[in-house]
């Protein structure tokens, strides 16, 4: 099919050309005296994205699932009690992984479309007088339902119960797109993957561990070899890895972190919010509902859009793919067929997303869903135009100028100017 495939699954996301070029490298000796400058730079830049001072990032040649496993096996023993909330396929899979590692997971079942309930977490922890629960597991952004949880509120619930449990957070589809405050929220183990907000191919599982979490390694009896933090800590100290690193991924990561910092993290978050809000306006104009039950749960990285009763979301997705070269995200597990998802994260702007909205609209009409032609993109367009940044000067703005302009606009919006 001519033209580009429009990739709007919520990961993998579009890899910027700059990152692709940065990954196009000859192999080199990863034990040379020059090599450490690459990983050491990555560790310090990653800490800025996690917003941590004392946390320690680990980069595994893996995926988000590997990151889940690393977080668990380095800090826990079989039989340990955990508290976890299940409200979508990814929170389910993480619970499943912990159970298969022999952990005893107390599951709080939450309606799909809602996020982590701080009050129920508080209640469960307050009832755990002997502090048998060793960790609380929360998925920051449930990609299956387009729901973002308030991790800060979960931390407050843990503190209010005066409970020492570690806080384990999956931000696989959040980090680098949504604000993440490891230190402020007291996150002990933060997990992500490379193929979403970090704008890389899949291939890295990244975990950031607090000093408190690292302190529990010695007592943790889960088996670990490949994912052992200990081997990583020893090798990483000098800027090396305990095994052969995925070199192109590391060069790509360096470039993607540079891109994020050039735009400015706060601007990245604001851009994701604008793109997501435009999508939500489109969904409303179509007369459809999100899977997320209320605005407090709306995700700025993925919208899961319910199809009307009698229609199958998989038909919309298949039509969009085969007829319009547009990849939309599928409904998973319990919501299979009931929805389709638009991923709006990573290297993305309004016009790219407008293409996806038009494609989704055409595919919906093709399968018989009654939506007014052009209604979705018109609603998104109205919103995006009304919230657009000031016009950059002719000749294009330097990134720093664009950032200053965006900050000034945000400041003006805050004071109501
Ligand atoms: N957690 C969340 C929230 C995800 O969206 C995904 C994948 O989409 C995963 C974990 C698993 O990550 P991976 O597929 O990289 O193993």
Short mmCIF file of C-alpha atoms and ligand atoms in Angstrom, two decimals, residues 10-12 62-68 89-91 93-94 139-144 170-174 191-196 202-205 302 332 341, ligand 1:
data_model
loop_
_atom_site.label_atom_id
_atom_site.label_comp_id
_atom_site.label_asym_id
_atom_site.label_seq_id
_atom_site.Cartn_x
_atom_site.Cartn_y
_atom_site.Cartn_z
CA UNK A 10 -0.44 2.06 22.19
CA UNK A 11 3.02 0.67 21.70
CA UNK A 12 5.19 0.01 19.90
CA UNK A 62 14.20 -7.44 27.72
CA UNK A 63 10.73 -5.93 27.55
CA UNK A 64 8.32 -4.54 30.12
CA UNK A 65 7.49 -8.09 31.20
CA UNK A 66 11.15 -8.67 32.01
CA UNK A 67 11.07 -5.45 34.03
CA UNK A 68 8.09 -6.78 36.02
CA UNK A 89 -5.15 -7.17 31.12
CA UNK A 90 -1.77 -5.76 32.12
CA UNK A 91 -2.49 -5.55 35.82
CA UNK A 93 -0.59 -10.34 33.73
CA UNK A 94 1.65 -8.78 36.35
CA UNK A 139 -0.25 -0.27 37.10
CA UNK A 140 0.14 3.48 36.58
CA UNK A 141 -1.42 3.45 33.13
CA UNK A 142 -3.57 0.41 32.27
CA UNK A 143 -3.08 0.24 28.52
CA UNK A 144 -5.93 -2.23 28.01
CA UNK A 170 4.27 -0.44 36.25
CA UNK A 171 4.60 2.69 34.13
CA UNK A 172 5.26 0.83 30.89
CA UNK A 173 2.77 2.98 28.96
CA UNK A 174 3.24 6.06 31.12
CA UNK A 191 9.06 -0.56 35.61
CA UNK A 192 8.98 0.50 31.99
CA UNK A 193 9.76 -0.72 28.49
CA UNK A 194 11.45 0.98 25.57
CA UNK A 195 8.69 0.85 22.96
CA UNK A 196 6.20 3.41 24.23
CA UNK A 202 10.81 -3.06 21.97
CA UNK A 203 13.95 -4.57 23.47
CA UNK A 204 14.69 -2.89 26.78
CA UNK A 205 13.09 -3.56 30.14
CA UNK A 302 -4.32 5.73 25.12
CA UNK A 332 -7.89 -7.51 25.17
CA UNK A 341 -7.91 1.67 21.16
N1 LIG B 1 2.50 -3.20 31.27
C1 LIG B 1 1.76 -2.42 30.47
C2 LIG B 1 0.93 -1.35 31.09
C3 LIG B 1 1.77 -2.63 29.09
O1 LIG B 1 1.03 -1.86 28.29
C4 LIG B 1 2.57 -3.67 28.56
C5 LIG B 1 2.59 -3.92 27.11
O2 LIG B 1 1.88 -3.35 26.34
C6 LIG B 1 3.30 -4.45 29.43
C7 LIG B 1 3.27 -4.18 30.78
C8 LIG B 1 4.14 -5.57 28.95
O3 LIG B 1 5.22 -5.04 28.28
P1 LIG B 1 6.01 -5.86 27.16
O4 LIG B 1 5.02 -6.21 26.10
O5 LIG B 1 7.04 -4.86 26.73
O6 LIG B 1 6.60 -7.05 27.83
#
